mmCIF file of C-alpha atoms in Angstrom:
data_model
loop_
_atom_site.group_PDB
_atom_site.id
_atom_site.type_symbol
_atom_site.label_atom_id
_atom_site.label_comp_id
_atom_site.label_asym_id
_atom_site.label_seq_id
_atom_site.Cartn_x
_atom_site.Cartn_y
_atom_site.Cartn_z
ATOM 1 C CA MET A 66 88.242 166.173 83.779
ATOM 2 C CA LYS A 67 85.591 168.477 85.203
ATOM 3 C CA GLY A 68 86.549 170.993 87.870
ATOM 4 C CA ASN A 69 88.070 174.316 88.020
ATOM 5 C CA PHE A 70 91.958 174.383 87.819
ATOM 6 C CA TYR A 71 94.362 177.151 87.193
ATOM 7 C CA GLU A 72 97.704 176.770 85.584
ATOM 8 C CA ASN A 73 100.083 178.180 88.250
ATOM 9 C CA GLU A 74 97.970 177.344 91.494
ATOM 10 C CA ARG A 75 99.551 175.244 94.311
ATOM 11 C CA VAL A 76 97.755 172.053 94.561
ATOM 12 C CA ALA A 77 97.839 169.302 97.147
ATOM 13 C CA LEU A 78 95.976 165.855 97.473
ATOM 14 C CA PHE A 79 94.721 164.582 100.660
ATOM 15 C CA ILE A 80 93.559 160.881 100.141
ATOM 16 C CA ASP A 81 91.447 159.104 102.621
ATOM 17 C CA GLY A 82 92.903 155.702 101.628
ATOM 18 C CA ALA A 83 90.084 153.439 102.877
ATOM 19 C CA ASN A 84 87.330 155.591 101.796
ATOM 20 C CA LEU A 85 88.784 156.035 98.288
ATOM 21 C CA TYR A 86 89.522 152.177 97.952
ATOM 22 C CA SER A 87 85.793 151.721 98.935
ATOM 23 C CA ALA A 88 84.502 154.048 96.488
ATOM 24 C CA ALA A 89 86.478 152.845 93.699
ATOM 25 C CA ARG A 90 85.576 149.216 94.579
ATOM 26 C CA SER A 91 82.007 150.010 94.437
ATOM 27 C CA LEU A 92 82.377 151.407 90.879
ATOM 28 C CA GLY A 93 84.384 148.295 89.643
ATOM 29 C CA PHE A 94 87.741 149.520 89.186
ATOM 30 C CA ASP A 95 91.226 149.524 90.844
ATOM 31 C CA ILE A 96 93.157 152.914 90.875
ATOM 32 C CA ASP A 97 96.618 153.303 89.068
ATOM 33 C CA TYR A 98 98.330 155.622 91.693
ATOM 34 C CA ARG A 99 100.853 156.405 89.095
ATOM 35 C CA ARG A 100 98.128 157.703 86.673
ATOM 36 C CA LEU A 101 96.480 159.604 89.216
ATOM 37 C CA LEU A 102 99.493 161.415 90.305
ATOM 38 C CA LYS A 103 100.197 162.386 86.658
ATOM 39 C CA VAL A 104 96.640 163.522 86.100
ATOM 40 C CA PHE A 105 96.883 166.160 88.831
ATOM 41 C CA ARG A 106 100.489 167.315 88.261
ATOM 42 C CA GLU A 107 99.036 168.245 84.784
ATOM 43 C CA LYS A 108 96.345 170.499 86.443
ATOM 44 C CA GLY A 109 98.643 172.664 88.489
ATOM 45 C CA ARG A 110 101.907 173.033 90.619
ATOM 46 C CA LEU A 111 101.370 169.730 92.752
ATOM 47 C CA VAL A 112 102.895 170.714 96.149
ATOM 48 C CA ARG A 113 102.257 167.376 97.830
ATOM 49 C CA ALA A 114 100.230 164.026 97.680
ATOM 50 C CA TYR A 115 99.396 162.734 101.080
ATOM 51 C CA TYR A 116 97.917 159.148 101.583
ATOM 52 C CA TYR A 117 96.249 158.134 104.891
ATOM 53 C CA THR A 118 95.673 154.612 106.092
ATOM 54 C CA ALA A 119 95.833 152.637 109.411
ATOM 55 C CA LEU A 120 97.816 149.648 109.706
ATOM 56 C CA VAL A 121 97.168 146.449 111.809
ATOM 57 C CA GLU A 122 100.405 146.282 113.882
ATOM 58 C CA ASP A 123 100.408 142.623 114.972
ATOM 59 C CA GLN A 124 99.938 141.065 111.697
ATOM 60 C CA GLU A 125 103.111 139.066 110.355
ATOM 61 C CA TYR A 126 102.039 140.383 106.768
ATOM 62 C CA SER A 127 99.664 143.196 105.836
ATOM 63 C CA PRO A 128 98.293 142.975 102.365
ATOM 64 C CA ILE A 129 98.507 146.832 102.166
ATOM 65 C CA ARG A 130 102.172 147.074 102.912
ATOM 66 C CA PRO A 131 103.208 146.581 99.116
ATOM 67 C CA LEU A 132 101.161 149.673 98.298
ATOM 68 C CA ILE A 133 102.349 151.733 101.199
ATOM 69 C CA ASP A 134 105.987 151.122 100.089
ATOM 70 C CA TRP A 135 105.321 151.748 96.578
ATOM 71 C CA LEU A 136 103.550 155.027 97.323
ATOM 72 C CA ASP A 137 106.250 156.104 99.734
ATOM 73 C CA TYR A 138 108.903 155.631 96.789
ATOM 74 C CA ASN A 139 106.788 157.164 94.025
ATOM 75 C CA GLY A 140 105.857 160.667 95.075
ATOM 76 C CA TYR A 141 103.162 160.283 97.843
ATOM 77 C CA THR A 142 103.718 161.191 101.545
ATOM 78 C CA MET A 143 102.534 158.489 103.752
ATOM 79 C CA VAL A 144 100.682 159.060 106.933
ATOM 80 C CA THR A 145 99.917 155.783 108.941
ATOM 81 C CA LYS A 146 98.994 154.825 112.403
ATOM 82 C CA PRO A 147 98.404 151.602 114.325
ATOM 83 C CA THR A 148 94.744 150.422 114.453
ATOM 84 C CA LYS A 149 92.961 149.930 117.746
ATOM 85 C CA GLU A 150 91.348 146.786 118.693
ATOM 86 C CA PHE A 151 88.180 146.867 120.939
ATOM 87 C CA THR A 152 84.995 144.651 121.880
ATOM 88 C CA ASP A 153 81.565 146.233 121.227
ATOM 89 C CA THR A 154 78.570 145.908 123.444
ATOM 90 C CA MET A 155 77.625 142.722 121.569
ATOM 91 C CA GLY A 156 80.996 141.165 122.619
ATOM 92 C CA ARG A 157 82.281 141.310 119.020
ATOM 93 C CA ARG A 158 85.960 142.163 118.232
ATOM 94 C CA LYS A 159 86.273 145.243 116.356
ATOM 95 C CA ILE A 160 89.215 147.163 114.555
ATOM 96 C CA LYS A 161 89.199 150.827 114.402
ATOM 97 C CA GLY A 162 91.414 152.931 112.133
ATOM 98 C CA ASN A 163 90.044 156.287 111.767
ATOM 99 C CA MET A 164 92.529 158.896 109.993
ATOM 100 C CA ASP A 165 90.278 161.934 110.129
ATOM 101 C CA ILE A 166 92.333 164.047 112.604
ATOM 102 C CA GLU A 167 95.534 163.226 110.873
ATOM 103 C CA LEU A 168 94.076 164.419 107.487
ATOM 104 C CA ALA A 169 92.325 167.346 109.008
ATOM 105 C CA ILE A 170 95.522 168.678 110.831
ATOM 106 C CA ASP A 171 97.694 168.504 107.777
ATOM 107 C CA VAL A 172 95.091 170.250 105.542
ATOM 108 C CA LEU A 173 95.167 173.305 107.983
ATOM 109 C CA GLU A 174 98.992 173.337 108.442
ATOM 110 C CA MET A 175 99.553 173.083 104.824
ATOM 111 C CA ALA A 176 96.778 175.769 103.950
ATOM 112 C CA GLU A 177 99.249 178.803 103.858
ATOM 113 C CA HIS A 178 101.286 177.030 101.140
ATOM 114 C CA LEU A 179 98.219 176.103 98.994
ATOM 115 C CA ASP A 180 95.656 177.584 96.677
ATOM 116 C CA HIS A 181 93.434 174.396 96.144
ATOM 117 C CA VAL A 182 92.818 171.356 98.277
ATOM 118 C CA ILE A 183 91.950 168.094 96.468
ATOM 119 C CA LEU A 184 90.086 165.987 99.340
ATOM 120 C CA PHE A 185 89.641 162.300 98.115
ATOM 121 C CA SER A 186 86.796 161.362 100.627
ATOM 122 C CA GLY A 187 83.184 161.408 100.809
ATOM 123 C CA ASP A 188 83.169 161.436 104.691
ATOM 124 C CA GLY A 189 80.666 164.032 105.930
ATOM 125 C CA ASP A 190 82.721 164.708 108.894
ATOM 126 C CA PHE A 191 85.108 166.616 106.638
ATOM 127 C CA ARG A 192 82.378 169.369 106.012
ATOM 128 C CA ARG A 193 83.523 171.670 108.799
ATOM 129 C CA LEU A 194 87.292 171.119 107.658
ATOM 130 C CA VAL A 195 86.333 172.386 104.050
ATOM 131 C CA GLU A 196 84.430 175.282 105.432
ATOM 132 C CA ALA A 197 87.601 176.269 107.759
ATOM 133 C CA VAL A 198 89.983 175.969 104.730
ATOM 134 C CA GLN A 199 87.639 178.001 102.654
ATOM 135 C CA ARG A 200 87.723 180.981 105.204
ATOM 136 C CA LYS A 201 91.505 180.976 104.647
ATOM 137 C CA GLY A 202 90.850 181.729 100.820
ATOM 138 C CA LEU A 203 91.403 178.284 99.494
ATOM 139 C CA ARG A 204 89.303 176.400 97.054
ATOM 140 C CA VAL A 205 88.343 172.785 97.797
ATOM 141 C CA SER A 206 87.519 170.032 95.329
ATOM 142 C CA VAL A 207 85.999 166.874 96.774
ATOM 143 C CA VAL A 208 86.561 163.511 94.743
ATOM 144 C CA SER A 209 83.923 160.889 95.448
ATOM 145 C CA THR A 210 81.107 159.303 93.863
ATOM 146 C CA ILE A 211 77.226 159.462 93.849
ATOM 147 C CA LYS A 212 77.152 156.792 91.241
ATOM 148 C CA SER A 213 77.600 154.006 93.860
ATOM 149 C CA SER A 214 74.613 152.344 95.665
ATOM 150 C CA PRO A 215 74.371 153.959 98.262
ATOM 151 C CA PRO A 216 76.417 157.004 97.210
ATOM 152 C CA MET A 217 79.670 157.246 98.800
ATOM 153 C CA VAL A 218 79.837 160.970 99.342
ATOM 154 C CA ALA A 219 77.762 162.683 102.077
ATOM 155 C CA ASP A 220 75.439 165.329 100.683
ATOM 156 C CA GLU A 221 76.558 168.017 103.130
ATOM 157 C CA LEU A 222 80.319 167.608 101.930
ATOM 158 C CA ARG A 223 79.394 167.688 98.484
ATOM 159 C CA ARG A 224 77.461 171.082 98.900
ATOM 160 C CA GLN A 225 80.250 172.617 100.893
ATOM 161 C CA ALA A 226 82.985 171.964 98.449
ATOM 162 C CA ASP A 227 83.702 174.538 95.623
ATOM 163 C CA ASP A 228 83.776 171.584 93.168
ATOM 164 C CA PHE A 229 82.851 167.974 93.167
ATOM 165 C CA ILE A 230 84.592 165.738 91.062
ATOM 166 C CA GLU A 231 82.646 162.383 90.186
ATOM 167 C CA LEU A 232 85.050 159.469 90.635
ATOM 168 C CA SER A 233 83.487 157.589 87.935
ATOM 169 C CA ASP A 234 84.159 160.476 85.436
ATOM 170 C CA ILE A 235 87.769 160.265 86.106
ATOM 171 C CA ALA A 236 87.984 156.575 86.168
ATOM 172 C CA PRO A 237 89.286 156.269 82.438
ATOM 173 C CA LEU A 238 92.130 158.503 83.542
ATOM 174 C CA ILE A 239 93.106 156.847 86.700
ATOM 175 C CA ALA A 240 92.095 153.080 86.317
ATOM 176 C CA ARG A 241 94.508 150.227 86.434
ATOM 177 C CA ASN A 242 94.409 148.388 83.121
ATOM 178 C CA PRO A 243 93.228 144.644 84.181
ATOM 179 C CA SER A 244 95.531 143.288 81.476
ATOM 180 C CA GLU A 245 98.628 144.710 83.228
ATOM 181 C CA ARG A 246 101.241 142.048 84.330
ATOM 182 C CA ALA A 247 101.454 141.178 88.018
ATOM 183 C CA PRO A 248 103.003 144.352 89.766
ATOM 184 C CA ARG A 249 106.431 144.300 91.624
ATOM 185 C CA PRO A 250 106.564 146.481 94.720
ATOM 186 C CA ALA A 251 109.238 148.896 95.412
ATOM 187 C CA ASN A 252 112.345 147.322 96.887
ATOM 188 C CA PRO A 253 113.689 148.388 100.296
ATOM 189 C CA HIS A 254 116.682 150.148 98.802
ATOM 190 C CA GLY A 255 114.571 152.872 97.120
ATOM 191 C CA ASP A 256 114.431 151.763 93.481
ATOM 192 C CA GLN A 257 111.120 152.496 92.055
ATOM 193 C CA ALA A 258 108.780 149.812 91.010
ATOM 194 C CA ASP A 259 107.497 149.550 87.487
ATOM 195 C CA GLU A 260 103.790 149.658 88.592
ATOM 196 C CA ALA A 261 101.949 150.270 91.715
ATOM 197 C CA PRO A 262 100.608 147.300 93.375
ATOM 198 C CA PRO A 263 96.886 146.972 93.783
ATOM 199 C CA GLU A 264 95.532 148.257 96.827
ATOM 200 C CA HIS A 265 94.040 145.853 99.523
ATOM 201 C CA LEU A 266 92.938 148.396 102.222
ATOM 202 C CA MET A 267 91.071 147.553 105.307
ATOM 203 C CA ARG A 268 87.957 149.708 105.862
ATOM 204 C CA SER A 269 88.395 152.079 108.744
ATOM 205 C CA ALA A 270 85.569 151.833 111.396
#
């Protein structure tokens, strides 16, 4: 995998769930989150892996819930919040679930405990965050893709990062095997699931 990693550096993952899902989907694969965690644990001292997503609260069943439960029991720190519903100027019902502020605050609060931030997002709004973290002496790698049409990563974010990791390049390391059997989500008593369920994320507005 391309990117500069050092054996004893303190690393944390910050995953913009909806953005990463869209990027992987545009490249035609699903992510195996157990494999993803393993890849980055081998690259340094993994301090924390954060996963951010918004939830529609009034749904009886959310298709993302099995994934959230599995991640929560298998090494990820989940950060969620309810979506907001609004009507746009054309009278259309819209759902908004942006997690940028939560992610940015966590990165800044964790900065003193880290050497290397791995940001899984192509959102150009994070450019100033990356710049702020770099001023604190940390290195930042951005994981996204320019191979999709259109590219999922904003050019200004890619330029600001110390390293850009092309998602399609690491797909062989983190992709779910299509031949795997149907997954079993983590049970509510805390036993680990055999596999992570496939993600069914709504896209944030």
